[in-house]
XYZ file of C-alpha atoms in Angstrom:
396
model
C -0.165 0.118 0.260
C 2.453 3.252 -1.333
C -0.300 5.315 0.549
C 0.736 3.935 4.283
C 4.641 3.949 3.296
C 4.143 7.133 2.299
C 2.406 8.294 5.238
C 5.203 6.571 7.613
C 7.720 7.771 5.333
C 6.730 10.981 5.930
C 6.337 11.051 9.355
C 10.217 11.513 9.541
C 9.708 14.719 7.830
C 11.810 16.677 4.958
C 15.221 16.548 5.573
C 16.376 20.200 5.681
C 14.104 20.473 8.768
C 16.179 20.976 11.548
C 15.797 20.350 15.253
C 15.973 22.742 17.640
C 19.448 23.517 19.472
C 19.496 23.211 23.529
C 18.758 26.211 25.537
C 20.026 26.488 28.738
C 17.721 26.882 31.672
C 17.973 30.365 32.479
C 17.548 31.346 28.814
C 14.550 34.864 28.707
C 12.769 34.864 25.747
C 10.402 37.831 24.925
C 6.849 37.266 22.933
C 5.432 39.532 21.311
C 3.605 41.756 23.192
C 7.409 42.344 24.776
C 6.377 40.139 27.989
C 9.775 38.164 29.307
C 9.786 34.208 29.735
C 12.668 32.609 31.582
C 13.034 28.890 30.402
C 13.787 25.794 32.798
C 14.957 21.891 32.046
C 13.489 20.753 29.305
C 11.107 18.240 30.217
C 11.325 16.126 26.642
C 11.244 16.573 22.712
C 9.352 15.945 19.790
C 10.014 15.925 16.056
C 12.051 19.109 15.158
C 11.170 21.194 18.890
C 12.089 20.996 22.810
C 9.025 21.294 25.646
C 10.978 23.587 28.367
C 9.486 24.408 31.703
C 8.516 27.898 31.935
C 7.650 31.153 33.790
C 7.446 34.415 33.801
C 10.751 35.901 33.626
C 12.327 36.806 37.716
C 15.677 36.510 39.637
C 15.017 32.916 40.327
C 15.519 30.671 38.573
C 12.812 28.061 37.033
C 11.837 25.543 39.422
C 10.151 22.292 39.013
C 6.931 23.423 39.780
C 7.233 25.618 36.926
C 3.174 26.526 36.270
C 3.695 27.059 32.432
C 6.107 25.167 29.259
C 7.519 26.679 26.241
C 7.622 25.049 23.069
C 10.078 25.871 21.510
C 11.656 25.127 17.343
C 13.390 26.374 14.683
C 10.809 29.050 12.843
C 11.100 27.611 9.750
C 10.411 24.486 10.556
C 6.474 25.135 10.063
C 5.103 21.902 12.316
C 4.227 24.694 15.204
C 2.977 27.463 13.438
C -0.674 25.432 12.585
C -1.427 25.109 16.412
C -0.319 27.540 17.235
C -2.705 29.560 14.849
C -5.813 27.995 16.526
C -4.014 29.213 20.790
C -4.234 33.116 19.163
C -7.706 32.591 18.138
C -9.313 30.350 20.797
C -7.713 29.414 23.576
C -6.102 33.512 25.167
C -7.015 32.988 29.101
C -9.723 36.172 28.433
C -11.938 33.744 25.682
C -11.520 30.910 27.907
C -12.802 32.647 31.098
C -15.769 34.301 29.501
C -16.934 30.967 28.049
C -16.650 29.523 31.826
C -18.674 32.303 33.191
C -21.256 32.662 30.724
C -21.992 28.491 30.808
C -21.311 27.968 34.383
C -18.504 25.690 34.210
C -16.150 24.895 36.898
C -13.750 24.648 34.114
C -13.099 23.686 30.616
C -10.157 21.885 29.169
C -8.045 23.838 26.662
C -5.051 24.556 27.484
C -4.341 28.342 27.823
C -2.553 30.359 25.403
C 0.055 32.865 27.580
C 1.847 33.821 24.832
C 4.471 33.407 21.774
C 7.365 35.119 19.876
C 10.299 34.349 17.931
C 13.376 34.016 19.621
C 17.467 34.715 17.428
C 20.171 32.655 19.189
C 23.134 31.932 17.399
C 22.337 33.234 14.344
C 18.570 30.966 14.178
C 15.365 32.036 14.734
C 13.114 29.710 16.655
C 9.436 29.917 17.034
C 8.209 29.559 20.625
C 4.601 29.079 22.180
C 3.772 29.325 25.778
C 1.191 27.187 27.458
C -0.084 25.673 30.275
C 1.341 22.647 32.240
C 0.013 18.919 32.549
C 0.318 15.800 34.039
C 0.355 11.983 33.367
C -1.925 11.650 29.764
C -4.719 9.220 30.099
C -3.140 6.331 27.805
C -0.424 5.761 30.346
C -3.021 5.415 33.055
C -4.971 3.549 31.327
C -2.313 0.919 29.885
C -1.737 1.262 34.133
C -4.911 0.119 34.843
C -4.850 -3.013 32.335
C -6.648 -1.507 29.651
C -10.240 -0.040 31.519
C -11.332 2.453 32.949
C -14.603 2.092 34.636
C -17.777 3.212 33.623
C -18.271 6.131 35.264
C -14.850 7.243 34.820
C -15.461 6.673 31.394
C -18.903 9.506 31.292
C -17.192 11.214 33.793
C -14.487 12.219 31.403
C -16.248 12.201 28.291
C -18.751 14.851 29.809
C -16.068 17.365 29.914
C -14.964 16.112 26.693
C -18.619 17.207 24.991
C -17.746 20.576 27.664
C -14.649 21.087 25.604
C -16.128 20.339 22.038
C -18.833 22.599 22.483
C -16.257 25.474 22.622
C -13.709 25.301 19.991
C -16.487 23.771 17.874
C -18.130 26.983 18.752
C -14.711 29.099 17.917
C -14.613 27.366 14.340
C -12.100 24.623 14.857
C -12.359 20.932 15.018
C -10.227 18.818 16.809
C -9.939 15.564 14.658
C -7.721 13.616 17.490
C -9.032 12.353 19.785
C -7.493 9.403 21.867
C -6.134 8.684 25.888
C -2.838 10.355 24.977
C -3.973 13.374 24.057
C -5.144 13.985 27.125
C -3.739 15.074 30.370
C -4.918 15.390 33.786
C -4.314 19.603 34.918
C -0.949 19.630 37.084
C -2.098 20.592 40.392
C -5.750 18.713 40.243
C -5.885 15.135 38.778
C -9.718 15.400 38.490
C -9.461 17.755 35.617
C -8.327 16.571 31.792
C -7.360 18.800 29.578
C -7.562 18.235 25.978
C -4.117 18.915 23.588
C -2.490 18.899 20.449
C -4.469 20.675 18.085
C -1.493 20.834 15.377
C -4.073 18.733 13.408
C -7.028 21.257 14.560
C -8.933 22.394 11.203
C -10.818 25.194 10.629
C -14.374 23.948 9.589
C -16.206 26.542 9.521
C -14.067 29.749 8.975
C -16.330 33.191 8.733
C -19.169 31.293 9.848
C -19.158 30.020 5.950
C -18.689 25.202 6.462
C -16.551 23.296 4.823
C -18.289 21.164 2.099
C -19.037 17.765 1.692
C -15.810 16.727 -0.653
C -14.137 13.062 -0.914
C -10.435 13.106 -1.059
C -8.453 10.092 -2.370
C -5.413 11.213 -1.351
C -6.599 11.822 1.908
C -8.355 9.100 3.193
C -8.231 7.870 6.166
C -5.990 10.843 8.036
C -6.259 10.897 11.841
C -5.466 8.110 14.234
C -6.686 5.219 12.588
C -8.174 3.268 14.948
C -10.813 5.935 16.065
C -10.633 8.549 13.513
C -14.302 9.427 12.088
C -16.106 7.175 8.977
C -16.107 10.895 6.909
C -11.820 10.718 7.668
C -11.707 7.179 6.146
C -13.150 8.663 2.653
C -11.294 11.550 3.016
C -13.621 14.106 3.578
C -12.737 17.731 6.180
C -12.874 16.699 9.892
C -16.252 18.038 11.200
C -18.110 18.562 14.354
C -20.017 14.648 13.580
C -16.722 13.653 13.378
C -15.257 14.686 16.274
C -18.373 13.328 18.600
C -17.592 10.004 16.310
C -14.155 9.440 17.949
C -15.492 10.571 21.079
C -18.234 7.579 20.647
C -14.960 5.176 19.645
C -12.954 6.119 22.762
C -15.731 5.725 25.086
C -16.031 1.791 23.618
C -12.105 1.338 23.764
C -11.726 2.562 27.755
C -14.743 0.681 28.950
C -14.531 -2.629 27.048
C -10.172 -2.110 26.502
C -11.387 -3.401 22.871
C -12.228 -2.045 19.654
C -13.507 -4.557 16.919
C -10.873 -3.651 14.139
C -7.895 -3.792 16.386
C -6.577 -6.554 15.371
C -6.122 -5.415 11.514
C -5.057 -1.195 11.764
C -2.695 -2.076 8.749
C -6.072 -2.371 6.285
C -7.834 1.264 6.431
C -10.159 0.068 4.040
C -10.534 -2.832 7.048
C -11.215 -0.516 9.607
C -13.290 1.814 7.228
C -16.056 -0.871 6.117
C -15.998 -2.461 9.957
C -16.731 1.254 11.042
C -19.805 1.717 8.398
C -20.624 -2.092 9.363
C -21.674 -1.330 12.639
C -22.647 2.333 12.263
C -25.018 0.514 10.899
C -25.888 -2.105 13.275
C -25.220 -0.385 16.323
C -26.940 -2.949 18.335
C -24.362 -5.540 17.417
C -21.937 -3.095 17.874
C -22.760 -3.512 21.789
C -22.990 -7.006 21.228
C -19.205 -7.417 20.224
C -17.783 -5.429 22.807
C -19.947 -5.725 25.353
C -21.412 -9.400 25.545
C -21.684 -9.668 29.064
C -25.809 -9.377 29.802
C -25.216 -5.518 31.797
C -24.712 -2.904 28.295
C -23.945 0.465 28.530
C -26.600 1.647 26.919
C -26.240 5.069 26.905
C -23.262 4.554 24.523
C -25.860 3.143 22.303
C -28.111 5.558 21.865
C -24.971 8.198 21.711
C -23.717 6.678 18.473
C -26.951 6.576 17.735
C -27.834 10.426 17.967
C -24.049 10.896 16.224
C -25.318 8.764 13.062
C -28.034 10.916 12.696
C -26.084 13.881 12.718
C -25.765 15.758 8.933
C -21.790 16.815 7.999
C -22.978 20.729 8.678
C -25.023 20.179 11.112
C -24.371 22.066 14.628
C -25.364 19.167 17.220
C -27.120 20.182 20.848
C -24.518 19.703 22.370
C -26.547 19.183 25.671
C -28.723 16.488 24.466
C -25.022 14.642 24.191
C -24.564 15.817 27.168
C -28.561 14.505 28.736
C -27.671 11.056 27.358
C -24.555 10.334 29.491
C -25.813 11.953 32.746
C -28.206 9.107 32.154
C -25.984 6.586 31.979
C -24.325 8.215 34.821
C -27.850 7.888 36.162
C -28.079 4.143 35.637
C -24.980 3.287 37.966
C -26.485 4.837 40.811
C -24.244 8.312 40.465
C -24.587 11.928 39.411
C -21.955 14.451 37.785
C -19.656 15.000 40.245
C -16.623 15.852 38.659
C -14.578 13.529 39.945
C -12.205 10.851 38.419
C -11.933 7.812 39.788
C -9.365 5.824 37.654
C -9.480 2.328 40.152
C -10.085 -0.875 38.261
C -12.934 -2.559 39.439
C -14.035 -6.200 39.521
C -17.188 -7.258 40.676
C -17.595 -4.069 42.379
C -14.076 -4.816 44.261
C -10.829 -2.599 43.711
C -8.403 -4.833 41.573
C -4.871 -5.810 43.063
C -3.049 -3.004 44.834
C -0.553 -3.246 42.081
C -2.363 -1.624 39.518
C -2.943 0.874 41.980
C 0.513 1.910 42.219
C 0.661 2.095 38.550
C -1.380 4.408 38.163
C -0.308 6.793 41.344
C 3.583 6.259 39.553
C 2.072 7.387 35.489
C 0.015 10.186 37.130
C 3.092 11.013 39.393
C 5.301 11.289 36.170
C 6.050 15.051 34.566
C 5.701 13.237 30.989
C 3.743 15.960 29.553
C 2.944 13.660 26.917
C 1.936 16.909 23.865
C 6.043 16.074 23.657
C 5.508 14.395 21.200
C 2.928 16.001 19.280
C 5.632 18.699 18.125
C 5.581 16.773 15.205
C 2.145 18.483 13.724
C 0.961 19.727 10.253
C 2.443 21.576 7.365
C 2.194 25.742 8.155
C -0.430 26.073 5.124
C -2.896 23.335 6.151
C -4.882 25.419 7.919
C -6.039 26.810 4.710
C -4.922 23.996 2.254
C -6.419 20.664 4.234
C -5.146 18.267 1.428
C -1.656 19.585 1.448
C -1.161 17.973 5.329
C 2.117 16.186 5.561
C 1.704 14.451 8.219
C -1.812 12.302 8.740
C -0.486 10.546 11.742
C -1.640 7.397 10.633
C -0.976 4.379 13.331
C -0.789 2.006 11.166
C 1.448 0.007 13.135
C 0.989 -0.414 17.076
């Protein structure tokens, strides 16, 4: 399959791209508003950039408890460009706070954008962006928990993700790559979850005009293949219904530990056809993933509601929340904003070894967005067909 090989080769990036040189702790960078930021220790690197702890400039060194991170990459590389555009348009602190207040939320899981700019060092120019710092990603916790989240936790997570999706959709963007590794816990509050990595975010409705449905064989199967939408399998640009569909697949995996097509990810057409078949018969999807008697009826209802959405239709987000809230009620719970990652077996906690693993995973400061420095081409926003990084996860 040449398309797959091309995508995998593309992940290596053009040879001309350079990795950002290492900046020593204490390096001061100045953003476009003339605010100074001091860098701390690097906490990792992605394809072409590095991520450093960061704080506002002062006489003190940047400690391990720094509230922010700086994403830094050579300015001629471009992967940070699309993500930066999203943050500048939709993630200013005052925008997020206004939304939280207006919609009476406790918080909103969208990282705040604190500044950006260019920094010259040794004759080279670097683009940087300052955003919130986070803790562990959900994928690590999921794996530490024997690849299972409780029904209550899955529903709580999904309610918060719906809050996030409504916000970014109302700001003309869709995410297109929702998955556990792109969901990070707050650095200080493990009951708060944030959706990161907007390098593949797509402006589906510029100036209020929705992109039209158009299949493009060159873009078939964009996204993370086990979760991506049926539209994406057909090469159609991401949309709001696609984000909700992706979330549905995440819920099923988090709760059951498996998706029916997971064992054949090297064949994207098989994955696409499986999703279409199960969309047409959601009862069979539930039977396949939850063979026991106690099926999560709310997930089936959620998937049925997604199925009815048109490509350009604005979802009734509260309708989807209500479906999930009914699921919480069915398990004798309510939306208490708590995220419990303990693994349950027949109502009892599983072996303590798992909870220890989970504790270790949470304590790791792994800002998983490090890997997601591999963002998109700077022109992706205006011309999605030029995406050079499709982020196909054909091989696990």
